[in-house]
C-alpha cells in the first residue's frame, strides 16, 4: 500500500516543471526518465515518466515493466512489437505521431525505427508505479542483452528451460553485448507491421473525433474506456489538449481524486496552480519537453504564448471527470444568485454582471 503525503508535505513540494535525464543509450538511441528525487510529485502520485528516442535503425530490445503505462508517440513513425499476457501471437503494430497505446502489466514490447527513416522516433511513457519496485520510477526488465534476465541464470537452468545443450545455451545468452537499445546491422530485415494489429490497440489523437472544439480557443481529445478499451486494465485516462495562441484554459480541477500528469508536447505558455487555503503553489512558464504534476483537487489554469500550447496528460483514473471554475459549464452558473451574492459579499448588480459573462465560452477562452 502506497502511503499518501500529508497536506503540508504536498503544499511544500516543488511542483516546478522538469526535463528528463538520460538513463542509458548508444548508437541506436537513448532512454530518458524523470526521477522522483528531482520531481517529488512523481513519488507522491505514484507515477513514472520516461521517453524513448530511437535513431534510424534503432531497436529497443524486448522488455517488460513493473508498471502499467499509457504510451504517446511524440514524433516520427516506426513499429511496436507487443505480446500481451497469455497471448499466443505477437502484434506488430505500425505507429506514428499522435498514436496512443495502453500497456497493461506483463506486456512485453520492443520498439523499432526503420533503417531508412529520416526522423527520430520519440515515444513518451506515463504510468502507475504504485505496485512497482521504486515509487515514482519505472523498473524495466530486459529479456536479452548484457543485462537481460537470462544472464542471471546459470547455464544449466537456461539449457533446461530452452531445451538446449549447455554450449548453445551459454552462447545464445552472451552473444548480444548491447544493453536496452541497439542499432541494427545494415540489411537486417525486421517483421513487417500489420495495419490490422492497430485495431483496439491504438488511438491516434490527431485523427480522432474531437471531444471539445472551440474555434480560436482550443481542442481536446479524451482517451477513456470507450475509445481505447485497454485503459480500463491500465487504470489511467489521458487527453491531448491543443490551445491556440494567447488562449486560456479554464481554471479547473479533477473531482474524482485524480492526479494530472502533464507533458508539454510543443509550444510554451504560463501556468498557475492554486492549492489548499487559496495558496498559489506554482506560477511558472512551461515549454516543450517538460513535465509537471498537479496534486489531487488543486486548481490549474494555463495561458498559451503566441505560438500556442500543446500537452498530453494522464489522469489517475480511466474515466476522468473535471470541474471547471469559469465558462458556461462552470459551477458558478449552477449556484443560485443569492448564494453567490453572499459568498462574494457583493451586490445583486455585480452578481448579475458576473453571471452574464462567459455564457458562450466553454473550457477555452480566446483573447479578447
Tab-separated table of C-alpha atoms in Angstrom:
chain	number	residue	atom	x	y	z
A	1	UNK	CA	0.000	0.000	0.000
A	2	UNK	CA	1.359	3.413	-1.021
A	3	UNK	CA	1.425	5.940	1.814
A	4	UNK	CA	-0.145	9.265	0.896
A	5	UNK	CA	1.658	12.526	1.555
A	6	UNK	CA	0.191	14.900	4.130
A	7	UNK	CA	-1.338	18.243	3.137
A	8	UNK	CA	1.693	20.068	4.493
A	9	UNK	CA	4.063	17.847	2.510
A	10	UNK	CA	2.167	18.365	-0.748
A	11	UNK	CA	1.905	22.126	-0.211
A	12	UNK	CA	5.656	22.375	0.350
A	13	UNK	CA	6.694	20.192	-2.603
A	14	UNK	CA	8.497	21.650	-5.598
A	15	UNK	CA	5.888	21.449	-8.382
A	16	UNK	CA	8.007	23.216	-10.996
A	17	UNK	CA	8.246	21.534	-14.432
A	18	UNK	CA	11.296	19.375	-15.056
A	19	UNK	CA	13.157	17.906	-18.027
A	20	UNK	CA	14.226	14.228	-18.039
A	21	UNK	CA	17.754	12.885	-17.626
A	22	UNK	CA	19.435	10.295	-19.840
A	23	UNK	CA	19.386	6.848	-18.243
A	24	UNK	CA	21.207	4.854	-20.939
A	25	UNK	CA	21.741	4.686	-24.674
A	26	UNK	CA	24.153	4.395	-27.551
A	27	UNK	CA	24.284	4.470	-31.334
A	28	UNK	CA	20.722	3.178	-31.672
A	29	UNK	CA	19.139	5.791	-29.437
A	30	UNK	CA	18.588	6.670	-25.792
A	31	UNK	CA	16.194	6.226	-22.899
A	32	UNK	CA	15.418	9.213	-20.658
A	33	UNK	CA	13.415	9.322	-17.450
A	34	UNK	CA	12.226	11.653	-14.718
A	35	UNK	CA	13.324	10.953	-11.159
A	36	UNK	CA	11.201	11.432	-8.029
A	37	UNK	CA	14.315	12.961	-6.472
A	38	UNK	CA	14.020	15.851	-8.952
A	39	UNK	CA	10.226	15.874	-9.259
A	40	UNK	CA	8.869	14.815	-5.840
A	41	UNK	CA	5.251	14.691	-7.023
A	42	UNK	CA	6.135	11.552	-9.015
A	43	UNK	CA	6.564	9.723	-5.719
A	44	UNK	CA	3.524	11.345	-4.116
A	45	UNK	CA	1.320	10.434	-7.088
A	46	UNK	CA	2.969	7.018	-7.678
A	47	UNK	CA	3.609	7.958	-11.306
A	48	UNK	CA	6.512	7.092	-13.574
A	49	UNK	CA	7.543	9.045	-16.674
A	50	UNK	CA	10.092	8.292	-19.387
A	51	UNK	CA	10.927	8.879	-23.061
A	52	UNK	CA	12.457	6.625	-25.677
A	53	UNK	CA	14.431	8.184	-28.563
A	54	UNK	CA	15.327	5.836	-31.424
A	55	UNK	CA	17.606	6.817	-34.282
A	56	UNK	CA	17.192	5.319	-37.756
A	57	UNK	CA	17.826	1.591	-37.413
A	58	UNK	CA	17.462	1.728	-33.646
A	59	UNK	CA	15.829	-1.140	-31.761
A	60	UNK	CA	14.684	-1.075	-28.142
A	61	UNK	CA	15.169	-4.705	-27.112
A	62	UNK	CA	12.234	-6.785	-25.796
A	63	UNK	CA	11.352	-5.925	-22.215
A	64	UNK	CA	8.511	-5.711	-19.711
A	65	UNK	CA	7.892	-3.312	-16.854
A	66	UNK	CA	6.722	-3.324	-13.250
A	67	UNK	CA	4.111	-0.686	-14.143
A	68	UNK	CA	1.046	-0.308	-16.348
A	69	UNK	CA	1.554	2.538	-18.834
A	70	UNK	CA	-0.031	4.849	-21.366
A	71	UNK	CA	2.189	5.471	-24.389
A	72	UNK	CA	2.103	8.505	-26.689
A	73	UNK	CA	4.132	8.792	-29.905
A	74	UNK	CA	5.563	12.305	-29.848
A	75	UNK	CA	7.460	12.209	-33.128
A	76	UNK	CA	8.239	10.010	-36.109
A	77	UNK	CA	6.961	6.655	-37.282
A	78	UNK	CA	8.044	3.108	-36.544
A	79	UNK	CA	6.945	-0.248	-35.197
A	80	UNK	CA	5.865	-1.520	-31.784
A	81	UNK	CA	6.105	-5.251	-31.173
A	82	UNK	CA	3.654	-6.259	-28.454
A	83	UNK	CA	2.946	-9.546	-26.689
A	84	UNK	CA	0.085	-9.238	-24.213
A	85	UNK	CA	-0.067	-11.553	-21.161
A	86	UNK	CA	-1.115	-15.082	-22.149
A	87	UNK	CA	-1.224	-14.109	-25.839
A	88	UNK	CA	-0.134	-16.797	-28.297
A	89	UNK	CA	0.886	-14.347	-31.012
A	90	UNK	CA	2.854	-11.135	-31.245
A	91	UNK	CA	1.218	-7.981	-32.560
A	92	UNK	CA	3.451	-5.978	-34.912
A	93	UNK	CA	1.889	-2.534	-34.818
A	94	UNK	CA	2.747	0.329	-37.170
A	95	UNK	CA	2.920	3.545	-35.107
A	96	UNK	CA	3.108	7.222	-35.994
A	97	UNK	CA	2.975	10.670	-34.428
A	98	UNK	CA	-0.167	11.115	-32.326
A	99	UNK	CA	-0.704	7.418	-31.595
A	100	UNK	CA	-1.647	6.346	-28.074
A	101	UNK	CA	-1.407	2.812	-26.692
A	102	UNK	CA	-2.241	1.342	-23.280
A	103	UNK	CA	0.165	-1.279	-21.929
A	104	UNK	CA	-1.141	-3.424	-19.055
A	105	UNK	CA	1.031	-5.254	-16.550
A	106	UNK	CA	3.037	-8.054	-18.096
A	107	UNK	CA	3.052	-6.691	-21.650
A	108	UNK	CA	6.319	-7.398	-23.466
A	109	UNK	CA	7.293	-4.766	-26.039
A	110	UNK	CA	10.015	-3.877	-28.497
A	111	UNK	CA	10.270	-0.656	-30.488
A	112	UNK	CA	11.941	-0.052	-33.842
A	113	UNK	CA	12.738	2.899	-36.096
A	114	UNK	CA	13.327	1.796	-39.682
A	115	UNK	CA	16.805	1.888	-41.202
A	116	UNK	CA	15.769	4.389	-43.863
A	117	UNK	CA	13.878	6.715	-41.531
A	118	UNK	CA	14.650	10.412	-41.882
A	119	UNK	CA	13.310	11.270	-38.415
A	120	UNK	CA	13.943	10.207	-34.851
A	121	UNK	CA	11.182	8.095	-33.268
A	122	UNK	CA	10.263	9.582	-29.879
A	123	UNK	CA	7.853	7.794	-27.538
A	124	UNK	CA	6.527	9.018	-24.182
A	125	UNK	CA	5.673	6.609	-21.344
A	126	UNK	CA	3.486	7.655	-18.401
A	127	UNK	CA	2.220	5.125	-15.894
A	128	UNK	CA	1.227	3.920	-12.444
A	129	UNK	CA	4.124	2.820	-10.203
A	130	UNK	CA	2.063	2.087	-7.080
A	131	UNK	CA	2.808	-1.637	-7.466
A	132	UNK	CA	6.345	-1.135	-8.759
A	133	UNK	CA	9.728	-1.589	-7.106
A	134	UNK	CA	10.511	2.138	-6.915
A	135	UNK	CA	7.641	4.516	-6.255
A	136	UNK	CA	7.689	7.246	-8.907
A	137	UNK	CA	10.033	5.446	-11.327
A	138	UNK	CA	9.661	2.615	-13.847
A	139	UNK	CA	11.735	-0.539	-13.463
A	140	UNK	CA	12.131	-2.275	-16.825
A	141	UNK	CA	13.203	-5.892	-17.176
A	142	UNK	CA	15.232	-6.635	-20.299
A	143	UNK	CA	14.743	-10.101	-21.773
A	144	UNK	CA	18.005	-10.055	-23.742
A	145	UNK	CA	21.263	-8.138	-23.902
A	146	UNK	CA	24.094	-7.571	-21.473
A	147	UNK	CA	21.667	-7.026	-18.587
A	148	UNK	CA	18.979	-9.450	-19.794
A	149	UNK	CA	17.103	-11.681	-17.362
A	150	UNK	CA	18.771	-14.874	-18.559
A	151	UNK	CA	22.289	-13.583	-17.930
A	152	UNK	CA	21.457	-14.092	-14.264
A	153	UNK	CA	20.501	-17.750	-14.559
A	154	UNK	CA	23.097	-20.484	-14.600
A	155	UNK	CA	23.848	-22.205	-17.905
A	156	UNK	CA	22.224	-25.349	-16.532
A	157	UNK	CA	18.925	-23.574	-15.881
A	158	UNK	CA	18.928	-21.827	-19.276
A	159	UNK	CA	19.692	-25.083	-21.082
A	160	UNK	CA	16.893	-26.915	-19.267
A	161	UNK	CA	14.389	-24.086	-19.830
A	162	UNK	CA	15.039	-23.825	-23.583
A	163	UNK	CA	15.903	-27.466	-24.250
A	164	UNK	CA	19.398	-26.633	-25.481
A	165	UNK	CA	22.769	-28.159	-24.819
A	166	UNK	CA	24.845	-26.124	-22.376
A	167	UNK	CA	27.245	-24.765	-25.013
A	168	UNK	CA	24.361	-23.448	-27.133
A	169	UNK	CA	22.654	-22.006	-24.060
A	170	UNK	CA	25.811	-20.160	-22.997
A	171	UNK	CA	26.315	-18.812	-26.497
A	172	UNK	CA	22.779	-17.527	-27.124
A	173	UNK	CA	22.692	-15.676	-23.796
A	174	UNK	CA	26.068	-13.977	-24.254
A	175	UNK	CA	26.013	-13.116	-27.989
A	176	UNK	CA	24.135	-9.785	-27.619
A	177	UNK	CA	26.564	-7.313	-25.983
A	178	UNK	CA	24.156	-4.386	-26.227
A	179	UNK	CA	22.042	-3.205	-23.323
A	180	UNK	CA	18.492	-1.919	-23.769
A	181	UNK	CA	18.923	-0.215	-27.158
A	182	UNK	CA	20.952	-1.382	-30.153
A	183	UNK	CA	21.436	-0.301	-33.759
A	184	UNK	CA	20.624	-2.950	-36.340
A	185	UNK	CA	23.180	-4.021	-38.932
A	186	UNK	CA	22.556	-2.724	-42.451
A	187	UNK	CA	20.256	-5.047	-44.360
A	188	UNK	CA	18.830	-6.790	-41.287
A	189	UNK	CA	15.178	-7.475	-42.028
A	190	UNK	CA	12.603	-6.835	-39.311
A	191	UNK	CA	8.990	-8.106	-39.208
A	192	UNK	CA	6.549	-6.217	-41.396
A	193	UNK	CA	3.956	-4.260	-39.405
A	194	UNK	CA	0.292	-5.188	-39.799
A	195	UNK	CA	-2.282	-2.403	-40.004
A	196	UNK	CA	-4.951	-4.753	-38.628
A	197	UNK	CA	-2.956	-5.057	-35.390
A	198	UNK	CA	-3.811	-1.417	-34.628
A	199	UNK	CA	-7.487	-2.305	-34.131
A	200	UNK	CA	-8.470	-1.911	-30.494
A	201	UNK	CA	-4.859	-1.245	-29.535
A	202	UNK	CA	-4.162	2.251	-30.859
A	203	UNK	CA	-5.985	5.578	-30.942
A	204	UNK	CA	-4.464	8.420	-32.927
A	205	UNK	CA	-5.200	11.615	-31.019
A	206	UNK	CA	-4.515	13.814	-34.052
A	207	UNK	CA	-7.137	11.972	-36.135
A	208	UNK	CA	-9.745	11.020	-33.510
A	209	UNK	CA	-13.061	12.910	-33.197
A	210	UNK	CA	-12.701	15.972	-31.008
A	211	UNK	CA	-14.388	15.953	-27.621
A	212	UNK	CA	-14.046	19.732	-27.366
A	213	UNK	CA	-13.527	22.134	-30.275
A	214	UNK	CA	-13.585	25.879	-29.542
A	215	UNK	CA	-12.767	27.973	-32.642
A	216	UNK	CA	-9.845	30.237	-31.843
A	217	UNK	CA	-9.598	28.656	-28.393
A	218	UNK	CA	-8.521	25.042	-28.385
A	219	UNK	CA	-9.284	21.367	-28.953
A	220	UNK	CA	-9.338	18.255	-26.773
A	221	UNK	CA	-9.311	14.528	-27.429
A	222	UNK	CA	-10.037	12.409	-24.350
A	223	UNK	CA	-8.914	8.789	-24.043
A	224	UNK	CA	-11.160	6.574	-21.976
A	225	UNK	CA	-12.602	3.079	-21.873
A	226	UNK	CA	-14.927	3.861	-24.793
A	227	UNK	CA	-12.320	4.697	-27.445
A	228	UNK	CA	-9.335	2.721	-26.071
A	229	UNK	CA	-10.670	-0.220	-24.013
A	230	UNK	CA	-7.270	-1.236	-22.590
A	231	UNK	CA	-7.147	1.910	-20.462
A	232	UNK	CA	-9.537	0.083	-18.102
A	233	UNK	CA	-6.837	-2.524	-17.426
A	234	UNK	CA	-4.206	0.177	-17.094
A	235	UNK	CA	-6.389	2.233	-14.746
A	236	UNK	CA	-5.470	5.570	-16.343
A	237	UNK	CA	-7.227	8.090	-18.536
A	238	UNK	CA	-5.485	10.546	-20.850
A	239	UNK	CA	-6.065	13.523	-23.099
A	240	UNK	CA	-4.353	15.576	-25.772
A	241	UNK	CA	-5.018	19.306	-25.487
A	242	UNK	CA	-4.098	21.892	-28.117
A	243	UNK	CA	-4.593	25.552	-27.167
A	244	UNK	CA	-4.370	28.343	-29.735
A	245	UNK	CA	-2.058	31.322	-29.322
A	246	UNK	CA	-2.846	33.578	-26.328
A	247	UNK	CA	-5.928	31.497	-25.407
A	248	UNK	CA	-6.637	30.398	-21.856
A	249	UNK	CA	-7.595	27.007	-20.457
A	250	UNK	CA	-10.235	27.477	-17.769
A	251	UNK	CA	-9.261	27.056	-14.126
A	252	UNK	CA	-10.400	23.585	-13.127
A	253	UNK	CA	-9.730	20.522	-11.021
A	254	UNK	CA	-10.123	16.772	-11.169
A	255	UNK	CA	-13.126	15.991	-8.990
A	256	UNK	CA	-12.507	12.237	-8.664
A	257	UNK	CA	-9.346	12.298	-6.532
A	258	UNK	CA	-7.037	12.013	-9.528
A	259	UNK	CA	-3.619	13.496	-10.185
A	260	UNK	CA	-2.984	15.282	-13.507
A	261	UNK	CA	0.398	14.444	-15.036
A	262	UNK	CA	1.165	16.827	-17.896
A	263	UNK	CA	3.853	16.622	-20.563
A	264	UNK	CA	4.263	19.681	-22.781
A	265	UNK	CA	4.454	18.406	-26.362
A	266	UNK	CA	5.203	21.726	-28.038
A	267	UNK	CA	4.727	25.450	-27.691
A	268	UNK	CA	5.018	27.459	-24.494
A	269	UNK	CA	2.904	29.347	-22.016
A	270	UNK	CA	2.180	30.246	-18.414
A	271	UNK	CA	0.770	28.010	-15.689
A	272	UNK	CA	-0.699	28.761	-12.281
A	273	UNK	CA	-1.738	26.151	-9.697
A	274	UNK	CA	-3.664	27.017	-6.530
A	275	UNK	CA	-3.893	24.621	-3.598
A	276	UNK	CA	-5.180	24.481	-0.046
A	277	UNK	CA	-6.342	27.732	1.614
A	278	UNK	CA	-6.116	29.657	-1.659
A	279	UNK	CA	-2.321	29.399	-1.767
A	280	UNK	CA	-0.726	29.715	-5.194
A	281	UNK	CA	1.733	26.827	-5.175
A	282	UNK	CA	3.023	27.216	-8.719
A	283	UNK	CA	3.435	30.120	-11.105
A	284	UNK	CA	5.796	29.402	-13.943
A	285	UNK	CA	6.419	29.130	-17.661
A	286	UNK	CA	6.323	25.807	-19.479
A	287	UNK	CA	7.820	24.746	-22.794
A	288	UNK	CA	8.066	21.667	-24.967
A	289	UNK	CA	9.707	18.673	-23.288
A	290	UNK	CA	8.928	19.454	-19.656
A	291	UNK	CA	6.692	17.553	-17.241
A	292	UNK	CA	4.743	18.661	-14.189
A	293	UNK	CA	2.086	17.177	-11.905
A	294	UNK	CA	-0.976	18.821	-10.364
A	295	UNK	CA	-1.902	17.407	-6.925
A	296	UNK	CA	-5.357	15.999	-6.238
A	297	UNK	CA	-8.130	18.623	-6.164
A	298	UNK	CA	-5.706	21.519	-6.787
A	299	UNK	CA	-6.896	24.018	-9.410
A	300	UNK	CA	-4.798	24.618	-12.518
A	301	UNK	CA	-5.045	27.088	-15.392
A	302	UNK	CA	-2.833	27.750	-18.409
A	303	UNK	CA	-2.427	30.593	-20.916
A	304	UNK	CA	-0.652	29.895	-24.204
A	305	UNK	CA	2.007	32.129	-25.728
A	306	UNK	CA	1.601	33.347	-29.312
A	307	UNK	CA	2.844	30.008	-30.691
A	308	UNK	CA	0.109	28.069	-28.871
A	309	UNK	CA	0.488	25.285	-26.324
A	310	UNK	CA	0.002	21.531	-26.698
A	311	UNK	CA	0.146	18.964	-23.933
A	312	UNK	CA	-0.514	15.273	-23.312
A	313	UNK	CA	-1.770	14.313	-19.862
A	314	UNK	CA	-2.639	11.204	-17.974
A	315	UNK	CA	-5.161	11.245	-15.174
A	316	UNK	CA	-5.013	8.565	-12.491
A	317	UNK	CA	-8.481	7.196	-13.251
A	318	UNK	CA	-9.697	5.553	-16.507
A	319	UNK	CA	-12.732	7.835	-16.934
A	320	UNK	CA	-11.741	11.232	-15.534
A	321	UNK	CA	-14.224	13.925	-14.530
A	322	UNK	CA	-13.259	17.597	-14.329
A	323	UNK	CA	-14.985	20.541	-12.741
A	324	UNK	CA	-14.348	23.989	-14.249
A	325	UNK	CA	-14.473	27.292	-12.409
A	326	UNK	CA	-15.046	29.537	-15.416
A	327	UNK	CA	-17.089	29.315	-18.618
A	328	UNK	CA	-20.662	28.261	-19.356
A	329	UNK	CA	-20.183	24.834	-17.736
A	330	UNK	CA	-18.617	26.211	-14.560
A	331	UNK	CA	-20.058	25.588	-11.102
A	332	UNK	CA	-20.791	29.323	-10.824
A	333	UNK	CA	-23.536	29.027	-13.424
A	334	UNK	CA	-25.258	26.354	-11.333
A	335	UNK	CA	-25.081	28.051	-7.933
A	336	UNK	CA	-28.103	30.184	-7.055
A	337	UNK	CA	-27.746	34.015	-7.229
A	338	UNK	CA	-28.458	34.574	-3.530
A	339	UNK	CA	-25.685	32.188	-2.546
A	340	UNK	CA	-23.232	33.860	-4.924
A	341	UNK	CA	-24.080	37.321	-3.588
A	342	UNK	CA	-23.335	36.161	-0.052
A	343	UNK	CA	-20.303	34.069	-0.981
A	344	UNK	CA	-18.636	37.016	-2.731
A	345	UNK	CA	-20.189	39.575	-0.362
A	346	UNK	CA	-21.310	41.606	-3.354
A	347	UNK	CA	-24.378	43.366	-4.730
A	348	UNK	CA	-27.135	41.805	-6.862
A	349	UNK	CA	-25.984	44.007	-9.747
A	350	UNK	CA	-22.406	42.734	-9.525
A	351	UNK	CA	-23.642	39.144	-9.261
A	352	UNK	CA	-25.748	39.572	-12.418
A	353	UNK	CA	-22.790	41.090	-14.277
A	354	UNK	CA	-20.557	38.225	-13.115
A	355	UNK	CA	-23.093	35.575	-14.148
A	356	UNK	CA	-23.642	37.211	-17.569
A	357	UNK	CA	-20.025	36.618	-18.620
A	358	UNK	CA	-18.685	33.568	-20.469
A	359	UNK	CA	-22.161	32.380	-21.454
A	360	UNK	CA	-20.882	31.026	-24.761
A	361	UNK	CA	-17.355	30.040	-23.751
A	362	UNK	CA	-16.501	26.530	-22.659
A	363	UNK	CA	-13.108	25.458	-21.213
A	364	UNK	CA	-11.019	27.587	-23.626
A	365	UNK	CA	-11.155	31.364	-23.783
A	366	UNK	CA	-9.761	33.097	-26.866
A	367	UNK	CA	-8.120	36.503	-26.335
A	368	UNK	CA	-10.463	39.490	-26.488
